[in-house]
PDB file of C-alpha atoms in Angstrom:
ATOM      1  CA  MET A   1     -20.537 -15.974 -20.612  1.00  0.00           C
ATOM      2  CA  ALA A   2     -20.391 -12.165 -19.706  1.00  0.00           C
ATOM      3  CA  LYS A   3     -17.855  -9.971 -20.631  1.00  0.00           C
ATOM      4  CA  ILE A   4     -15.875  -6.982 -19.333  1.00  0.00           C
ATOM      5  CA  THR A   5     -15.554  -4.980 -22.592  1.00  0.00           C
ATOM      6  CA  ALA A   6     -14.203  -1.658 -21.444  1.00  0.00           C
ATOM      7  CA  GLY A   7     -13.218   0.714 -18.599  1.00  0.00           C
ATOM      8  CA  ILE A   8     -13.766   4.287 -18.374  1.00  0.00           C
ATOM      9  CA  GLY A   9     -12.323   6.588 -15.592  1.00  0.00           C
ATOM     10  CA  SER A  10     -13.857  10.336 -15.169  1.00  0.00           C
ATOM     11  CA  SER A  11     -14.106  12.846 -12.569  1.00  0.00           C
ATOM     12  CA  HIS A  12     -17.342  13.202 -10.975  1.00  0.00           C
ATOM     13  CA  VAL A  13     -17.643  17.139  -9.819  1.00  0.00           C
ATOM     14  CA  ALA A  14     -20.704  17.951  -8.417  1.00  0.00           C
ATOM     15  CA  LEU A  15     -21.345  21.201 -10.355  1.00  0.00           C
ATOM     16  CA  MET A  16     -20.930  19.313 -13.643  1.00  0.00           C
ATOM     17  CA  GLY A  17     -24.486  17.869 -13.028  1.00  0.00           C
ATOM     18  CA  ARG A  18     -25.648  21.483 -11.945  1.00  0.00           C
ATOM     19  CA  ALA A  19     -24.464  22.355 -15.211  1.00  0.00           C
ATOM     20  CA  ILE A  20     -26.078  19.903 -17.069  1.00  0.00           C
ATOM     21  CA  ASP A  21     -29.478  20.290 -15.053  1.00  0.00           C
ATOM     22  CA  MET A  22     -29.679  23.988 -15.626  1.00  0.00           C
ATOM     23  CA  GLY A  23     -28.867  23.986 -19.038  1.00  0.00           C
ATOM     24  CA  MET A  24     -25.624  25.586 -18.814  1.00  0.00           C
ATOM     25  CA  ALA A  25     -23.252  23.010 -20.407  1.00  0.00           C
ATOM     26  CA  GLU A  26     -22.909  25.141 -24.113  1.00  0.00           C
ATOM     27  CA  GLU A  27     -21.780  28.159 -21.502  1.00  0.00           C
ATOM     28  CA  PRO A  28     -18.547  29.300 -22.583  1.00  0.00           C
ATOM     29  CA  TYR A  29     -17.181  28.208 -18.857  1.00  0.00           C
ATOM     30  CA  TRP A  30     -18.447  24.696 -19.105  1.00  0.00           C
ATOM     31  CA  LYS A  31     -18.507  23.808 -23.073  1.00  0.00           C
ATOM     32  CA  PRO A  32     -14.795  22.946 -23.029  1.00  0.00           C
ATOM     33  CA  ILE A  33     -15.370  20.780 -20.050  1.00  0.00           C
ATOM     34  CA  PHE A  34     -18.439  18.721 -21.882  1.00  0.00           C
ATOM     35  CA  ASP A  35     -16.787  18.614 -25.151  1.00  0.00           C
ATOM     36  CA  GLY A  36     -14.324  16.401 -23.552  1.00  0.00           C
ATOM     37  CA  TYR A  37     -17.310  13.676 -23.252  1.00  0.00           C
ATOM     38  CA  LYS A  38     -18.943  14.301 -26.656  1.00  0.00           C
ATOM     39  CA  TRP A  39     -16.556  11.455 -28.264  1.00  0.00           C
ATOM     40  CA  THR A  40     -17.650   8.829 -25.318  1.00  0.00           C
ATOM     41  CA  ARG A  41     -21.034  10.059 -26.319  1.00  0.00           C
ATOM     42  CA  ASP A  42     -20.975   9.133 -29.521  1.00  0.00           C
ATOM     43  CA  TRP A  43     -18.703   5.723 -29.041  1.00  0.00           C
ATOM     44  CA  ILE A  44     -20.940   4.640 -26.054  1.00  0.00           C
ATOM     45  CA  LYS A  45     -24.239   4.349 -28.359  1.00  0.00           C
ATOM     46  CA  GLU A  46     -22.855   2.180 -31.319  1.00  0.00           C
ATOM     47  CA  GLU A  47     -24.130  -1.202 -30.878  1.00  0.00           C
ATOM     48  CA  ASP A  48     -20.521  -3.318 -29.896  1.00  0.00           C
ATOM     49  CA  ASN A  49     -19.943  -0.705 -27.414  1.00  0.00           C
ATOM     50  CA  LYS A  50     -23.290  -0.229 -25.674  1.00  0.00           C
ATOM     51  CA  PRO A  51     -23.335  -2.003 -22.287  1.00  0.00           C
ATOM     52  CA  ASP A  52     -25.989  -3.954 -20.750  1.00  0.00           C
ATOM     53  CA  VAL A  53     -24.681  -3.103 -17.537  1.00  0.00           C
ATOM     54  CA  VAL A  54     -22.175  -0.455 -16.079  1.00  0.00           C
ATOM     55  CA  ILE A  55     -20.271  -1.163 -12.386  1.00  0.00           C
ATOM     56  CA  LEU A  56     -19.814   2.224 -11.306  1.00  0.00           C
ATOM     57  CA  VAL A  57     -17.597   2.838  -8.808  1.00  0.00           C
ATOM     58  CA  TYR A  58     -18.065   5.686  -6.705  1.00  0.00           C
ATOM     59  CA  ASN A  59     -17.959   7.206  -3.079  1.00  0.00           C
ATOM     60  CA  ASP A  60     -20.814   8.147  -1.298  1.00  0.00           C
ATOM     61  CA  HIS A  61     -20.699  11.854   0.025  1.00  0.00           C
ATOM     62  CA  MET A  62     -22.202  11.107   3.453  1.00  0.00           C
ATOM     63  CA  THR A  63     -26.158  10.351   2.055  1.00  0.00           C
ATOM     64  CA  THR A  64     -26.639   7.095   1.901  1.00  0.00           C
ATOM     65  CA  PHE A  65     -23.889   6.354   4.924  1.00  0.00           C
ATOM     66  CA  ASP A  66     -22.719   8.446   7.325  1.00  0.00           C
ATOM     67  CA  LEU A  67     -20.661   8.718  10.407  1.00  0.00           C
ATOM     68  CA  LYS A  68     -22.410   5.690  12.092  1.00  0.00           C
ATOM     69  CA  VAL A  69     -21.945   3.241   9.401  1.00  0.00           C
ATOM     70  CA  VAL A  70     -18.919   3.614   6.922  1.00  0.00           C
ATOM     71  CA  PRO A  71     -18.186   0.436   5.144  1.00  0.00           C
ATOM     72  CA  THR A  72     -15.186   0.432   3.137  1.00  0.00           C
ATOM     73  CA  PHE A  73     -16.541  -1.748   0.239  1.00  0.00           C
ATOM     74  CA  SER A  74     -20.826  -2.195  -0.468  1.00  0.00           C
ATOM     75  CA  ILE A  75     -22.233  -2.789  -3.513  1.00  0.00           C
ATOM     76  CA  GLY A  76     -25.868  -2.261  -4.307  1.00  0.00           C
ATOM     77  CA  THR A  77     -27.852  -4.858  -4.927  1.00  0.00           C
ATOM     78  CA  GLY A  78     -31.481  -3.605  -5.311  1.00  0.00           C
ATOM     79  CA  PRO A  79     -33.925  -3.262  -8.195  1.00  0.00           C
ATOM     80  CA  TYR A  80     -33.345   0.315  -8.287  1.00  0.00           C
ATOM     81  CA  PHE A  81     -31.591   3.543  -6.708  1.00  0.00           C
ATOM     82  CA  ASN A  82     -33.240   6.977  -6.233  1.00  0.00           C
ATOM     83  CA  PRO A  83     -31.013  10.282  -6.509  1.00  0.00           C
ATOM     84  CA  ALA A  84     -29.997  11.337  -3.240  1.00  0.00           C
ATOM     85  CA  ASP A  85     -31.039  14.586  -1.996  1.00  0.00           C
ATOM     86  CA  GLU A  86     -27.916  16.022  -1.270  1.00  0.00           C
ATOM     87  CA  GLY A  87     -29.082  19.144   0.747  1.00  0.00           C
ATOM     88  CA  TYR A  88     -30.794  20.716  -2.312  1.00  0.00           C
ATOM     89  CA  GLY A  89     -33.065  18.336  -3.552  1.00  0.00           C
ATOM     90  CA  PRO A  90     -32.638  15.502  -5.645  1.00  0.00           C
ATOM     91  CA  ARG A  91     -30.761  15.908  -9.227  1.00  0.00           C
ATOM     92  CA  PRO A  92     -33.488  16.124 -11.403  1.00  0.00           C
ATOM     93  CA  VAL A  93     -31.930  12.891 -13.603  1.00  0.00           C
ATOM     94  CA  PRO A  94     -33.809   9.154 -14.021  1.00  0.00           C
ATOM     95  CA  VAL A  95     -34.332   6.602 -11.175  1.00  0.00           C
ATOM     96  CA  VAL A  96     -31.192   4.132 -11.695  1.00  0.00           C
ATOM     97  CA  GLU A  97     -31.999   0.856 -12.618  1.00  0.00           C
ATOM     98  CA  GLY A  98     -29.873  -1.874 -10.940  1.00  0.00           C
ATOM     99  CA  ALA A  99     -29.146  -5.527 -11.980  1.00  0.00           C
ATOM    100  CA  PRO A 100     -29.844  -7.505  -9.320  1.00  0.00           C
ATOM    101  CA  ASP A 101     -28.810 -10.985 -10.690  1.00  0.00           C
ATOM    102  CA  LEU A 102     -25.311  -9.969 -11.754  1.00  0.00           C
ATOM    103  CA  ALA A 103     -24.709  -7.980  -8.514  1.00  0.00           C
ATOM    104  CA  TRP A 104     -25.642 -10.945  -6.246  1.00  0.00           C
ATOM    105  CA  HIS A 105     -23.525 -13.102  -8.082  1.00  0.00           C
ATOM    106  CA  ILE A 106     -20.097 -10.848  -7.806  1.00  0.00           C
ATOM    107  CA  THR A 107     -21.373 -10.260  -4.277  1.00  0.00           C
ATOM    108  CA  ASN A 108     -21.144 -14.190  -3.646  1.00  0.00           C
ATOM    109  CA  CYS A 109     -18.067 -14.812  -6.169  1.00  0.00           C
ATOM    110  CA  VAL A 110     -16.388 -11.785  -4.176  1.00  0.00           C
ATOM    111  CA  VAL A 111     -17.120 -12.546  -0.883  1.00  0.00           C
ATOM    112  CA  ASN A 112     -15.802 -16.222  -1.361  1.00  0.00           C
ATOM    113  CA  ASP A 113     -12.249 -14.395  -3.241  1.00  0.00           C
ATOM    114  CA  GLY A 114     -11.762 -12.720  -0.169  1.00  0.00           C
ATOM    115  CA  PHE A 115     -13.217  -9.306  -0.074  1.00  0.00           C
ATOM    116  CA  ASP A 116     -16.436  -8.650   2.746  1.00  0.00           C
ATOM    117  CA  LEU A 117     -18.752  -6.151   0.830  1.00  0.00           C
ATOM    118  CA  THR A 118     -21.316  -4.626   2.476  1.00  0.00           C
ATOM    119  CA  ILE A 119     -24.979  -5.453   0.959  1.00  0.00           C
ATOM    120  CA  CYS A 120     -26.851  -2.372   0.125  1.00  0.00           C
ATOM    121  CA  ASN A 121     -30.356  -3.848  -0.901  1.00  0.00           C
ATOM    122  CA  GLU A 122     -31.936  -0.123  -0.973  1.00  0.00           C
ATOM    123  CA  MET A 123     -29.505   3.311  -1.017  1.00  0.00           C
ATOM    124  CA  ASP A 124     -29.596   6.201  -2.633  1.00  0.00           C
ATOM    125  CA  VAL A 125     -26.954   7.573  -5.234  1.00  0.00           C
ATOM    126  CA  ASP A 126     -25.741  11.181  -5.040  1.00  0.00           C
ATOM    127  CA  HIS A 127     -23.411  12.949  -7.844  1.00  0.00           C
ATOM    128  CA  GLY A 128     -20.749  10.671  -7.319  1.00  0.00           C
ATOM    129  CA  LEU A 129     -22.704   8.227  -9.533  1.00  0.00           C
ATOM    130  CA  THR A 130     -25.214  10.509 -11.389  1.00  0.00           C
ATOM    131  CA  VAL A 131     -22.971  12.923 -12.635  1.00  0.00           C
ATOM    132  CA  PRO A 132     -20.671  10.087 -14.431  1.00  0.00           C
ATOM    133  CA  LEU A 133     -23.629   8.757 -16.144  1.00  0.00           C
ATOM    134  CA  SER A 134     -24.989  12.645 -17.395  1.00  0.00           C
ATOM    135  CA  ALA A 135     -21.622  13.186 -18.661  1.00  0.00           C
ATOM    136  CA  MET A 136     -21.981   9.981 -20.689  1.00  0.00           C
ATOM    137  CA  PHE A 137     -25.576  10.023 -21.593  1.00  0.00           C
ATOM    138  CA  ASN A 138     -26.572  13.532 -21.066  1.00  0.00           C
ATOM    139  CA  GLN A 139     -30.849  13.978 -20.139  1.00  0.00           C
ATOM    140  CA  PRO A 140     -32.322  10.823 -21.247  1.00  0.00           C
ATOM    141  CA  ALA A 141     -35.530  10.252 -19.888  1.00  0.00           C
ATOM    142  CA  LYS A 142     -34.277   6.723 -18.634  1.00  0.00           C
ATOM    143  CA  TRP A 143     -30.789   5.431 -18.387  1.00  0.00           C
ATOM    144  CA  PRO A 144     -30.049   3.392 -21.270  1.00  0.00           C
ATOM    145  CA  VAL A 145     -28.277   1.028 -18.832  1.00  0.00           C
ATOM    146  CA  LYS A 146     -28.379  -1.038 -15.726  1.00  0.00           C
ATOM    147  CA  VAL A 147     -26.181  -0.034 -12.920  1.00  0.00           C
ATOM    148  CA  ILE A 148     -24.347  -1.928 -10.044  1.00  0.00           C
ATOM    149  CA  PRO A 149     -23.198   0.630  -7.559  1.00  0.00           C
ATOM    150  CA  ILE A 150     -20.104  -0.318  -5.881  1.00  0.00           C
ATOM    151  CA  ALA A 151     -19.000   2.430  -3.211  1.00  0.00           C
ATOM    152  CA  VAL A 152     -15.775   2.806  -1.727  1.00  0.00           C
ATOM    153  CA  ASN A 153     -14.871   4.577   1.295  1.00  0.00           C
ATOM    154  CA  VAL A 154     -12.436   7.722   0.234  1.00  0.00           C
ATOM    155  CA  ILE A 155     -13.797  10.006   3.309  1.00  0.00           C
ATOM    156  CA  VAL A 156     -13.205   8.578   6.781  1.00  0.00           C
ATOM    157  CA  HIS A 157      -9.509   6.880   7.368  1.00  0.00           C
ATOM    158  CA  PRO A 158      -8.535   4.197   7.199  1.00  0.00           C
ATOM    159  CA  ILE A 159      -9.192   4.221   3.223  1.00  0.00           C
ATOM    160  CA  PRO A 160      -7.973   1.309   1.600  1.00  0.00           C
ATOM    161  CA  THR A 161      -5.077   0.935  -0.384  1.00  0.00           C
ATOM    162  CA  GLY A 162      -4.456   1.370  -4.018  1.00  0.00           C
ATOM    163  CA  ARG A 163      -3.283  -2.027  -4.436  1.00  0.00           C
ATOM    164  CA  ARG A 164      -6.306  -3.344  -2.334  1.00  0.00           C
ATOM    165  CA  CYS A 165      -8.619  -1.678  -4.812  1.00  0.00           C
ATOM    166  CA  TYR A 166      -6.706  -2.932  -7.483  1.00  0.00           C
ATOM    167  CA  ASN A 167      -7.180  -6.335  -6.383  1.00  0.00           C
ATOM    168  CA  LEU A 168     -10.943  -6.039  -5.728  1.00  0.00           C
ATOM    169  CA  GLY A 169     -10.920  -4.875  -9.280  1.00  0.00           C
ATOM    170  CA  LYS A 170      -9.745  -8.165 -10.372  1.00  0.00           C
ATOM    171  CA  ALA A 171     -12.090  -9.996  -8.127  1.00  0.00           C
ATOM    172  CA  ILE A 172     -15.004  -8.253  -9.787  1.00  0.00           C
ATOM    173  CA  ALA A 173     -13.474  -9.212 -13.237  1.00  0.00           C
ATOM    174  CA  ARG A 174     -13.432 -13.116 -12.150  1.00  0.00           C
ATOM    175  CA  ALA A 175     -16.895 -12.927 -10.993  1.00  0.00           C
ATOM    176  CA  VAL A 176     -18.328 -11.295 -13.941  1.00  0.00           C
ATOM    177  CA  GLU A 177     -16.313 -13.799 -16.592  1.00  0.00           C
ATOM    178  CA  SER A 178     -18.077 -16.505 -14.506  1.00  0.00           C
ATOM    179  CA  TYR A 179     -21.593 -15.470 -15.217  1.00  0.00           C
ATOM    180  CA  ASP A 180     -23.581 -17.303 -17.437  1.00  0.00           C
ATOM    181  CA  LYS A 181     -25.352 -14.976 -19.296  1.00  0.00           C
ATOM    182  CA  ASP A 182     -23.978 -13.269 -22.671  1.00  0.00           C
ATOM    183  CA  ILE A 183     -23.847  -9.825 -21.317  1.00  0.00           C
ATOM    184  CA  ASN A 184     -21.728  -6.775 -22.230  1.00  0.00           C
ATOM    185  CA  VAL A 185     -20.467  -5.095 -18.973  1.00  0.00           C
ATOM    186  CA  GLN A 186     -18.187  -1.835 -18.591  1.00  0.00           C
ATOM    187  CA  ILE A 187     -16.885  -1.182 -15.483  1.00  0.00           C
ATOM    188  CA  TRP A 188     -16.343   2.680 -14.695  1.00  0.00           C
ATOM    189  CA  GLY A 189     -13.820   4.400 -12.071  1.00  0.00           C
ATOM    190  CA  THR A 190     -15.192   7.406 -10.821  1.00  0.00           C
ATOM    191  CA  GLY A 191     -13.608  10.393  -8.629  1.00  0.00           C
ATOM    192  CA  GLY A 192     -10.939  13.110  -8.582  1.00  0.00           C
ATOM    193  CA  MET A 193      -8.599  13.856 -10.177  1.00  0.00           C
ATOM    194  CA  SER A 194      -6.307  16.681  -8.282  1.00  0.00           C
ATOM    195  CA  HIS A 195      -8.613  18.794  -5.816  1.00  0.00           C
ATOM    196  CA  GLN A 196      -8.446  19.822  -2.103  1.00  0.00           C
ATOM    197  CA  LEU A 197     -11.811  21.411  -0.662  1.00  0.00           C
ATOM    198  CA  GLN A 198     -10.255  23.219   2.372  1.00  0.00           C
ATOM    199  CA  GLY A 199      -6.912  24.368   4.514  1.00  0.00           C
ATOM    200  CA  ALA A 200      -4.129  26.039   3.360  1.00  0.00           C
ATOM    201  CA  ARG A 201      -4.144  24.327   0.051  1.00  0.00           C
ATOM    202  CA  ALA A 202      -7.704  24.392  -0.619  1.00  0.00           C
ATOM    203  CA  GLY A 203      -8.173  24.798  -4.711  1.00  0.00           C
ATOM    204  CA  LEU A 204      -4.674  22.827  -5.113  1.00  0.00           C
ATOM    205  CA  ILE A 205      -4.402  21.381  -9.113  1.00  0.00           C
ATOM    206  CA  ASN A 206      -1.531  19.418 -10.093  1.00  0.00           C
ATOM    207  CA  SER A 207      -1.754  19.080 -13.334  1.00  0.00           C
ATOM    208  CA  LYS A 208       1.627  17.474 -14.063  1.00  0.00           C
ATOM    209  CA  TRP A 209       0.570  14.468 -11.689  1.00  0.00           C
ATOM    210  CA  ASP A 210      -2.604  14.098 -12.983  1.00  0.00           C
ATOM    211  CA  ASN A 211      -1.785  13.703 -16.675  1.00  0.00           C
ATOM    212  CA  MET A 212       1.212  11.076 -15.544  1.00  0.00           C
ATOM    213  CA  PHE A 213      -1.778   9.117 -13.843  1.00  0.00           C
ATOM    214  CA  LEU A 214      -3.939   9.427 -16.891  1.00  0.00           C
ATOM    215  CA  ASP A 215      -0.680   8.349 -19.167  1.00  0.00           C
ATOM    216  CA  ARG A 216       0.159   5.525 -17.342  1.00  0.00           C
ATOM    217  CA  LEU A 217      -3.246   3.888 -16.970  1.00  0.00           C
ATOM    218  CA  ALA A 218      -3.286   1.982 -19.665  1.00  0.00           C
ATOM    219  CA  GLU A 219      -0.075   0.338 -20.039  1.00  0.00           C
ATOM    220  CA  ASP A 220       1.199   0.397 -16.315  1.00  0.00           C
ATOM    221  CA  GLY A 221      -1.558   0.052 -14.205  1.00  0.00           C
ATOM    222  CA  ASP A 222      -0.431  -2.359 -11.578  1.00  0.00           C
ATOM    223  CA  ALA A 223       2.392  -0.483 -11.159  1.00  0.00           C
ATOM    224  CA  LEU A 224       0.012   2.850 -10.144  1.00  0.00           C
ATOM    225  CA  ALA A 225      -1.580   0.360  -7.410  1.00  0.00           C
ATOM    226  CA  ASP A 226       1.367   0.685  -5.415  1.00  0.00           C
ATOM    227  CA  ILE A 227       1.277   4.576  -4.900  1.00  0.00           C
ATOM    228  CA  PRO A 228       0.816   5.197  -1.124  1.00  0.00           C
ATOM    229  CA  HIS A 229      -1.967   7.495   0.219  1.00  0.00           C
ATOM    230  CA  GLU A 230       0.431   9.806   1.177  1.00  0.00           C
ATOM    231  CA  GLU A 231       1.499  10.775  -2.135  1.00  0.00           C
ATOM    232  CA  TYR A 232      -1.889  11.482  -3.516  1.00  0.00           C
ATOM    233  CA  VAL A 233      -2.555  13.897  -0.622  1.00  0.00           C
ATOM    234  CA  ARG A 234       0.926  15.470  -1.200  1.00  0.00           C
ATOM    235  CA  GLN A 235       0.636  15.854  -4.799  1.00  0.00           C
ATOM    236  CA  ILE A 236      -3.160  16.255  -5.874  1.00  0.00           C
ATOM    237  CA  GLY A 237      -4.370  17.020  -2.454  1.00  0.00           C
ATOM    238  CA  SER A 238      -6.997  15.338   0.218  1.00  0.00           C
ATOM    239  CA  GLU A 239      -9.970  14.684  -2.130  1.00  0.00           C
ATOM    240  CA  GLY A 240      -7.311  13.624  -4.849  1.00  0.00           C
ATOM    241  CA  ILE A 241      -7.268  10.433  -2.615  1.00  0.00           C
ATOM    242  CA  GLU A 242     -10.503   9.330  -4.841  1.00  0.00           C
ATOM    243  CA  MET A 243      -7.893   8.139  -7.703  1.00  0.00           C
ATOM    244  CA  VAL A 244      -7.742   5.118  -5.910  1.00  0.00           C
ATOM    245  CA  MET A 245     -11.346   4.308  -7.008  1.00  0.00           C
ATOM    246  CA  TRP A 246      -9.803   4.415 -10.864  1.00  0.00           C
ATOM    247  CA  LEU A 247      -7.975   1.742  -9.415  1.00  0.00           C
ATOM    248  CA  VAL A 248     -11.053  -0.765  -9.202  1.00  0.00           C
ATOM    249  CA  MET A 249     -11.831  -0.214 -12.661  1.00  0.00           C
ATOM    250  CA  ARG A 250      -8.214  -0.632 -14.107  1.00  0.00           C
ATOM    251  CA  GLY A 251      -7.999  -3.961 -11.993  1.00  0.00           C
ATOM    252  CA  ALA A 252     -10.734  -5.440 -13.665  1.00  0.00           C
ATOM    253  CA  LEU A 253      -9.422  -4.910 -17.006  1.00  0.00           C
ATOM    254  CA  LYS A 254      -6.639  -7.014 -18.484  1.00  0.00           C
ATOM    255  CA  ASP A 255      -2.838  -6.351 -17.906  1.00  0.00           C
ATOM    256  CA  LYS A 256      -2.878  -4.546 -21.448  1.00  0.00           C
ATOM    257  CA  THR A 257      -5.653  -2.568 -22.792  1.00  0.00           C
ATOM    258  CA  ARG A 258      -6.031   0.132 -25.519  1.00  0.00           C
ATOM    259  CA  GLU A 259      -6.273   3.773 -24.677  1.00  0.00           C
ATOM    260  CA  LEU A 260      -9.380   4.987 -27.202  1.00  0.00           C
ATOM    261  CA  HIS A 261      -9.940   8.335 -25.389  1.00  0.00           C
ATOM    262  CA  LYS A 262      -8.368  10.652 -23.009  1.00  0.00           C
ATOM    263  CA  PHE A 263      -9.253  14.010 -21.889  1.00  0.00           C
ATOM    264  CA  TYR A 264      -8.071  16.541 -19.387  1.00  0.00           C
ATOM    265  CA  HIS A 265      -9.386  19.443 -18.365  1.00  0.00           C
ATOM    266  CA  VAL A 266      -8.431  22.424 -15.602  1.00  0.00           C
ATOM    267  CA  PRO A 267     -10.481  23.855 -13.976  1.00  0.00           C
ATOM    268  CA  CYS A 268     -13.911  22.740 -13.338  1.00  0.00           C
ATOM    269  CA  SER A 269     -15.109  24.697 -10.059  1.00  0.00           C
ATOM    270  CA  ASN A 270     -12.297  24.099  -7.924  1.00  0.00           C
ATOM    271  CA  SER A 271     -11.027  20.865  -9.271  1.00  0.00           C
ATOM    272  CA  SER A 272      -9.434  19.244 -12.489  1.00  0.00           C
ATOM    273  CA  VAL A 273     -11.271  17.011 -14.637  1.00  0.00           C
ATOM    274  CA  GLY A 274      -9.943  13.576 -16.181  1.00  0.00           C
ATOM    275  CA  HIS A 275     -11.754  11.203 -18.292  1.00  0.00           C
ATOM    276  CA  ILE A 276     -10.336   7.976 -20.201  1.00  0.00           C
ATOM    277  CA  VAL A 277     -11.732   5.043 -22.247  1.00  0.00           C
ATOM    278  CA  LEU A 278     -10.053   1.783 -21.948  1.00  0.00           C
ATOM    279  CA  ASP A 279     -10.717  -1.043 -24.706  1.00  0.00           C
ATOM    280  CA  ASN A 280     -10.418  -4.405 -22.769  1.00  0.00           C
ATOM    281  CA  ARG A 281     -10.800  -6.347 -25.765  1.00  0.00           C
TER     282      ARG A 281
END
């Protein structure tokens, strides 16, 4: 049977991708950020840790979706996903290979479990998905894993609650565990951490709150699921609401997990960067 062996949380700051693409990762501003991912880059290469498939939870930044169509939860079921043009051309990264058989299995199971996913046989994927891949795998000629995109609406209200995201993770875990192929699956939750891009509080960073969330993620994920939207916005900014996507990842793991690696840095662009690796074995 398939197993979810680990969960990874990571920011997906757009300028991290540009820094990698432009060869700036070793410059003084960027080096401390990417140094925080070196442990994971080494860990994920090891045979027991290398995933066959990554279920990658992210939000589309109005590239595949726009205000005409705003699905709450969607899943990529296609064989591949092209990097999106976000206004300055697609990132120079490999095409993302999908895992259609597992994606359709998850879709069937999760819909029957009470979650109505929007099915995307074709979708372009933006920095929300490709930046975490670059953070973990750098600049390969081909991504070393297959990816199932799970896009969550955190742009247009109403936004799904943390509890709903957490329970979606549990439904995904049940689906993966019923898949009859012996494969190593990881689930990644991306977005955040504290940042606000507009208004009087633009540039807001709340390191204390960010670190509270990271510290509790391994042992107390269920309690984090009940944080209301207003608390995210008040404490970590309007774009900080992206943290509910980490709860999809956390919900897919066992109640008790083991923290393998944790990293936090300020600033990255006008955001903070958080990263965590949780062992589900």
